[in-house]
Amino acid sequence: MLAEARVQRNKLKHYNPTKLFVFGDSYADTGNTRKSQGGSWKEPYGIMFPGKPTGRWSDGRVLTDYIAKHLRLKSPVPYRLRNVMTQYLKYGINFAFGGTGVFNTFSSNPNMTTQIDFLDQLIKNKVYTASDLSNSVILVVISGNDYNFYLARNGSIQDFPAFITSVVNQTTTNLIRIKKLGVKKIVVSGLQPLGCVPQVTVSSTFQRCNSTFNNLVVLHNNLLNQSVTKLNQESKNPILILDLYDSFMSILNHSSTYNIQNSLKPCCFGVSSGYNCGSVENNEKKYEVCDKPRSTFFWDSLHPTQAGWHAVYNKLRTMNVLQQLFY
C-alpha cells in the first residue's frame, strides 16, 4: 500500500509557482493601507519586523509573508507601491487592503470585487501574461470585516445566518471569477474564531471565547466548504481551504505547545476604552505594549502577533493543505 501511494505521488506533476497574488483584508495586507489612514502605520506596529511600521497590522510578519515563504517566493509587493517597486512585480502583487470585506464596509479601501478588477486591468495592460497566471498561486483572505460592519449597523442575530449566506455566495462568485483568469492554484482562508479575538473577549477580561460568535463562524466555514466542494467537482484544479479556525483554536487551547503564554490578552492595547494600540494624544502615548510579544498570540484587538502568525503557519503545515500547492 505504501509503495503504491509513493508511486502515485511520484506521478503527480510537481508545481513550482513563480508568483503569489493576494486578495483580502488586514490579515493579509502588507502595506496597501495609506499612511494618512494611520492604524498600521503608527508605532509600535512593525516593532519585531522590520523594526518600524510598514503598513502590516501586526508587530511583524502576517499570513501573506508566511505563505510566500512556504512557496519560496519574496512577499509580493503591495498594489499601492507597484509603480515604485517595479523590480518586485515578478513575484506577484498583494491587493489586500485592511478593513475591507467582500462587500463595502466602514473602510473606504477597495472591496474584494474591486481588488480583482485591479488584477484584471493589469492583465489587460499586459503587465502579466496567461503563462504568469497559470504559474501563480492566489491567496484569498477573509477575516470577518463584513460581519463587524453588519453588527455595527445593528444587524440582528436572527438575520445573521442569511447575511452569512450572502457573504459566502459573493466569495464563491469571486473564486469563480479568479479561476476564469487561468489560475491553477487558489487557496482561500476559512474564517478564524471571531469569538476569540480580544475585541470580543475583553468583556470576559480575556478569559474565554464567545461561543455565539464562534457558532456563526462555524456556519460560515461549513457553507464555504460546501461551496468549494461543489466548485471542485467541476474542475481538475481544486480550490484549497486554509483552516484558520482549527489552527487558531489549536494554538489557543494548547498555547504552551507553541510557546505562547498569553493566548487571549493582546500585547498592545489602549490605556482605556477610548484608545487603541498606537494611539497618541498631545504627544503622549495612550497605549501599552507587553514585555514579551514573542510569547503573545494577539497583537492588538483583532490581529495576531508575528509569533501568533508563525504558530498558525506551523499548524497549517501539519494539515497537508500547503503541501498541495506544489502538486
XYZ file of C-alpha atoms in Angstrom:
327
model
C 0.000 0.000 0.000
C 2.728 2.495 0.986
C 4.794 1.694 -2.098
C 1.718 2.146 -4.285
C 0.945 5.508 -2.676
C 4.540 6.588 -3.294
C 4.294 5.652 -6.963
C 1.024 7.580 -7.283
C 2.604 10.620 -5.630
C 5.589 10.483 -7.955
C 3.221 10.502 -10.926
C 1.887 13.879 -9.773
C 3.437 16.755 -11.645
C 5.470 18.939 -9.319
C 4.316 22.551 -9.480
C 6.723 25.416 -8.851
C 4.733 28.642 -8.551
C 6.624 31.761 -9.611
C 4.156 34.364 -8.325
C 1.767 34.953 -5.448
C -1.271 37.209 -5.835
C -3.237 38.109 -2.714
C -6.778 39.440 -2.196
C -8.204 40.272 1.207
C -8.036 42.442 4.301
C -5.770 43.291 7.233
C -4.872 39.645 7.874
C -3.058 39.766 4.515
C -2.292 43.481 3.894
C 1.455 44.234 3.775
C 1.272 47.976 3.099
C -1.710 48.952 0.937
C -3.418 50.984 3.649
C -2.350 54.606 3.140
C -0.150 56.256 5.762
C -2.761 59.002 6.167
C -5.196 56.342 7.428
C -2.944 55.719 10.442
C -3.561 52.387 12.159
C -0.910 50.005 10.902
C 1.445 52.887 10.001
C 1.721 54.035 13.611
C 4.320 52.919 16.114
C 4.553 50.338 17.685
C 3.315 48.349 14.630
C 6.248 46.578 12.995
C 8.499 46.550 16.091
C 9.501 42.881 15.639
C 9.846 43.126 11.837
C 11.284 45.156 10.245
C 11.624 47.386 13.326
C 9.276 50.150 12.137
C 5.699 50.396 10.785
C 5.308 49.139 7.187
C 1.524 49.000 6.999
C 1.246 45.436 8.342
C -1.451 45.021 11.004
C 0.902 43.307 13.431
C 4.209 43.710 15.241
C 5.834 41.908 12.303
C 5.065 39.412 9.573
C 1.498 38.439 8.648
C -0.146 35.485 6.870
C 0.898 36.661 3.370
C 4.573 36.657 4.378
C 4.405 33.073 5.649
C 2.554 31.758 2.582
C 5.152 33.463 0.349
C 7.935 31.904 2.436
C 6.312 28.479 2.030
C 6.248 28.968 -1.755
C 9.910 30.067 -1.600
C 8.955 33.470 -3.005
C 9.510 37.026 -1.849
C 6.434 38.534 -0.228
C 4.516 40.202 -3.086
C 4.693 43.975 -3.448
C 1.641 45.931 -2.197
C -0.502 47.107 -5.129
C -0.172 50.706 -3.906
C 3.613 50.525 -4.465
C 3.549 48.714 -7.841
C 4.919 51.722 -9.749
C 7.810 52.431 -7.373
C 8.900 48.818 -6.784
C 8.645 47.515 -10.352
C 11.576 45.134 -9.876
C 9.412 43.102 -7.467
C 6.397 42.662 -9.778
C 7.875 39.335 -10.936
C 6.933 37.858 -7.535
C 3.257 38.888 -7.820
C 1.178 41.608 -6.163
C -0.672 41.920 -2.885
C -4.076 43.556 -3.483
C -5.290 43.120 0.134
C -6.419 46.288 1.941
C -7.020 46.470 5.696
C -10.611 46.977 6.813
C -12.227 45.650 3.636
C -14.701 42.852 3.002
C -16.337 41.059 0.098
C -18.938 43.853 0.303
C -18.413 47.500 1.259
C -17.602 48.150 4.924
C -16.733 51.245 7.007
C -13.401 51.305 5.148
C -13.079 53.471 2.046
C -10.494 50.994 0.738
C -11.412 48.789 -2.258
C -13.535 45.708 -1.535
C -12.617 42.315 -2.979
C -14.524 42.785 -6.242
C -12.517 45.964 -6.909
C -9.273 44.231 -5.880
C -9.934 41.570 -8.531
C -10.694 44.383 -11.011
C -7.161 45.697 -10.337
C -5.598 42.382 -11.391
C -7.923 42.237 -14.407
C -6.671 45.655 -15.504
C -3.018 44.655 -15.098
C -3.671 41.621 -17.330
C -5.349 43.865 -19.940
C -2.312 46.171 -19.721
C -0.089 43.125 -20.340
C 1.768 43.515 -17.046
C 1.022 39.797 -16.526
C 0.532 37.097 -19.177
C -1.577 33.939 -19.295
C 1.606 31.985 -18.591
C 2.273 34.110 -15.484
C -1.208 33.338 -14.164
C -1.009 29.615 -14.846
C 2.206 29.543 -12.775
C 0.755 31.512 -9.884
C -0.879 30.885 -6.537
C -3.751 33.138 -5.487
C -4.408 33.599 -1.784
C -7.871 34.867 -0.781
C -8.168 36.013 2.834
C -11.470 36.887 4.514
C -11.310 37.644 8.224
C -14.755 38.971 9.036
C -14.940 42.715 8.321
C -18.313 42.194 6.622
C -19.620 40.731 9.894
C -18.185 43.533 12.060
C -19.886 46.018 9.716
C -23.175 44.085 9.883
C -23.182 44.163 13.697
C -22.078 47.800 13.878
C -25.110 48.728 11.753
C -27.383 46.929 14.233
C -27.872 43.805 12.141
C -29.863 41.247 14.144
C -28.584 37.867 15.316
C -31.753 36.293 13.823
C -30.859 37.557 10.330
C -27.159 36.774 10.719
C -27.335 33.314 9.034
C -28.933 34.853 5.918
C -26.188 37.501 5.792
C -23.514 34.805 6.208
C -25.036 33.003 3.215
C -24.766 36.185 1.122
C -21.100 36.688 2.124
C -20.251 33.085 1.177
C -22.194 33.411 -2.096
C -20.240 36.540 -3.021
C -16.987 34.806 -2.053
C -17.945 31.932 -4.372
C -18.615 34.399 -7.207
C -15.157 35.879 -6.580
C -13.492 32.450 -6.642
C -15.191 31.568 -9.951
C -14.039 34.861 -11.431
C -10.438 34.306 -10.249
C -10.485 30.773 -11.669
C -11.524 32.135 -15.084
C -8.312 34.176 -15.178
C -6.489 30.873 -15.745
C -5.081 30.386 -12.257
C -4.480 26.752 -11.302
C -3.850 27.167 -7.597
C -6.286 29.104 -5.421
C -6.248 28.916 -1.646
C -8.982 30.616 0.378
C -8.971 31.127 4.133
C -11.735 29.816 6.293
C -12.841 32.268 8.984
C -10.891 32.369 12.240
C -12.772 32.112 15.588
C -14.126 35.669 15.786
C -15.424 34.890 19.272
C -11.808 34.657 20.480
C -10.422 37.998 19.263
C -9.610 40.459 22.077
C -12.240 42.913 20.818
C -14.801 40.286 21.895
C -13.048 38.575 24.839
C -12.395 41.894 26.616
C -15.910 41.519 28.073
C -14.700 38.422 29.971
C -11.361 40.106 30.838
C -9.739 37.883 28.179
C -10.718 34.679 29.988
C -12.901 32.895 27.424
C -14.123 32.934 23.840
C -17.703 33.870 22.908
C -19.483 30.714 21.721
C -22.324 32.611 19.980
C -19.866 34.281 17.604
C -17.874 31.101 17.116
C -21.036 29.146 16.203
C -21.755 31.727 13.499
C -18.165 31.348 12.252
C -18.682 27.578 12.048
C -21.759 28.216 9.890
C -19.696 30.449 7.564
C -16.977 27.792 7.306
C -19.456 24.955 6.683
C -21.140 26.924 3.880
C -17.741 27.820 2.390
C -16.673 24.154 2.498
C -19.883 23.076 0.760
C -19.494 25.737 -1.899
C -15.829 24.957 -2.608
C -16.536 21.204 -2.675
C -19.200 21.838 -5.339
C -16.817 24.016 -7.396
C -14.107 21.375 -7.127
C -16.390 18.704 -8.610
C -16.378 20.748 -11.816
C -12.596 21.300 -12.010
C -9.369 19.316 -12.148
C -7.562 22.063 -10.179
C -9.202 22.059 -6.741
C -9.532 25.223 -4.681
C -7.888 24.672 -1.295
C -9.151 25.948 2.072
C -6.837 27.161 4.833
C -8.454 26.075 8.078
C -7.778 29.134 10.220
C -10.496 28.141 12.683
C -8.843 24.870 13.728
C -5.330 26.296 13.587
C -6.244 29.288 15.813
C -8.199 27.073 18.258
C -5.427 24.506 18.422
C -2.950 27.215 19.461
C -5.331 28.970 21.865
C -6.255 25.659 23.543
C -2.673 24.312 23.702
C -0.752 27.568 23.879
C 2.245 26.226 25.821
C 2.943 23.740 22.994
C 3.524 26.756 20.751
C 5.483 28.774 23.362
C 2.546 31.151 23.744
C 1.941 32.357 27.315
C -0.794 34.930 26.675
C -3.404 33.429 24.391
C -6.365 35.834 24.583
C -4.989 39.082 26.041
C -3.463 41.363 23.366
C 0.122 42.581 23.581
C -0.675 46.158 22.544
C -3.756 47.944 23.855
C -5.109 51.410 24.636
C -4.827 52.708 28.209
C -8.632 52.974 28.304
C -11.590 52.061 26.102
C -11.309 55.283 24.068
C -7.801 54.406 22.837
C -6.219 51.709 20.667
C -2.794 50.273 20.047
C -0.777 53.167 18.584
C -2.994 55.976 19.983
C -1.150 59.197 20.777
C -2.671 62.347 22.289
C -0.757 65.619 22.783
C 2.490 63.744 22.037
C 1.689 61.306 24.845
C 1.370 57.559 24.252
C -2.080 56.295 25.107
C -1.225 52.617 24.694
C 0.835 49.953 26.409
C 2.943 47.160 24.910
C 3.594 43.852 26.659
C 7.117 42.760 27.601
C 7.038 39.583 25.530
C 5.441 39.917 22.079
C 7.170 36.630 21.140
C 5.008 34.711 23.608
C 1.705 36.516 22.978
C -0.780 35.318 20.335
C -2.726 38.535 19.683
C -1.019 41.825 18.889
C -3.996 44.213 19.115
C -7.775 43.877 19.446
C -8.112 41.891 16.197
C -4.778 40.762 14.789
C -2.186 38.113 15.726
C 1.416 38.934 16.536
C 4.197 37.724 14.264
C 4.667 34.900 16.796
C 0.937 34.149 16.527
C 1.037 34.004 12.718
C 4.178 31.866 12.835
C 2.390 29.394 15.117
C -0.649 29.397 12.772
C 1.659 28.753 9.803
C 3.351 25.861 11.619
C -0.055 24.362 12.441
C -1.247 24.754 8.829
C 1.891 22.938 7.653
C 0.773 19.848 9.585
C -2.628 19.869 7.828
C -1.271 18.928 4.353
C -3.111 21.752 2.561
C 0.009 23.865 1.984
C 1.846 20.871 0.515
C -0.881 20.591 -2.126
C 0.208 23.944 -3.550
C 3.194 22.147 -5.093
C 1.159 19.471 -6.961
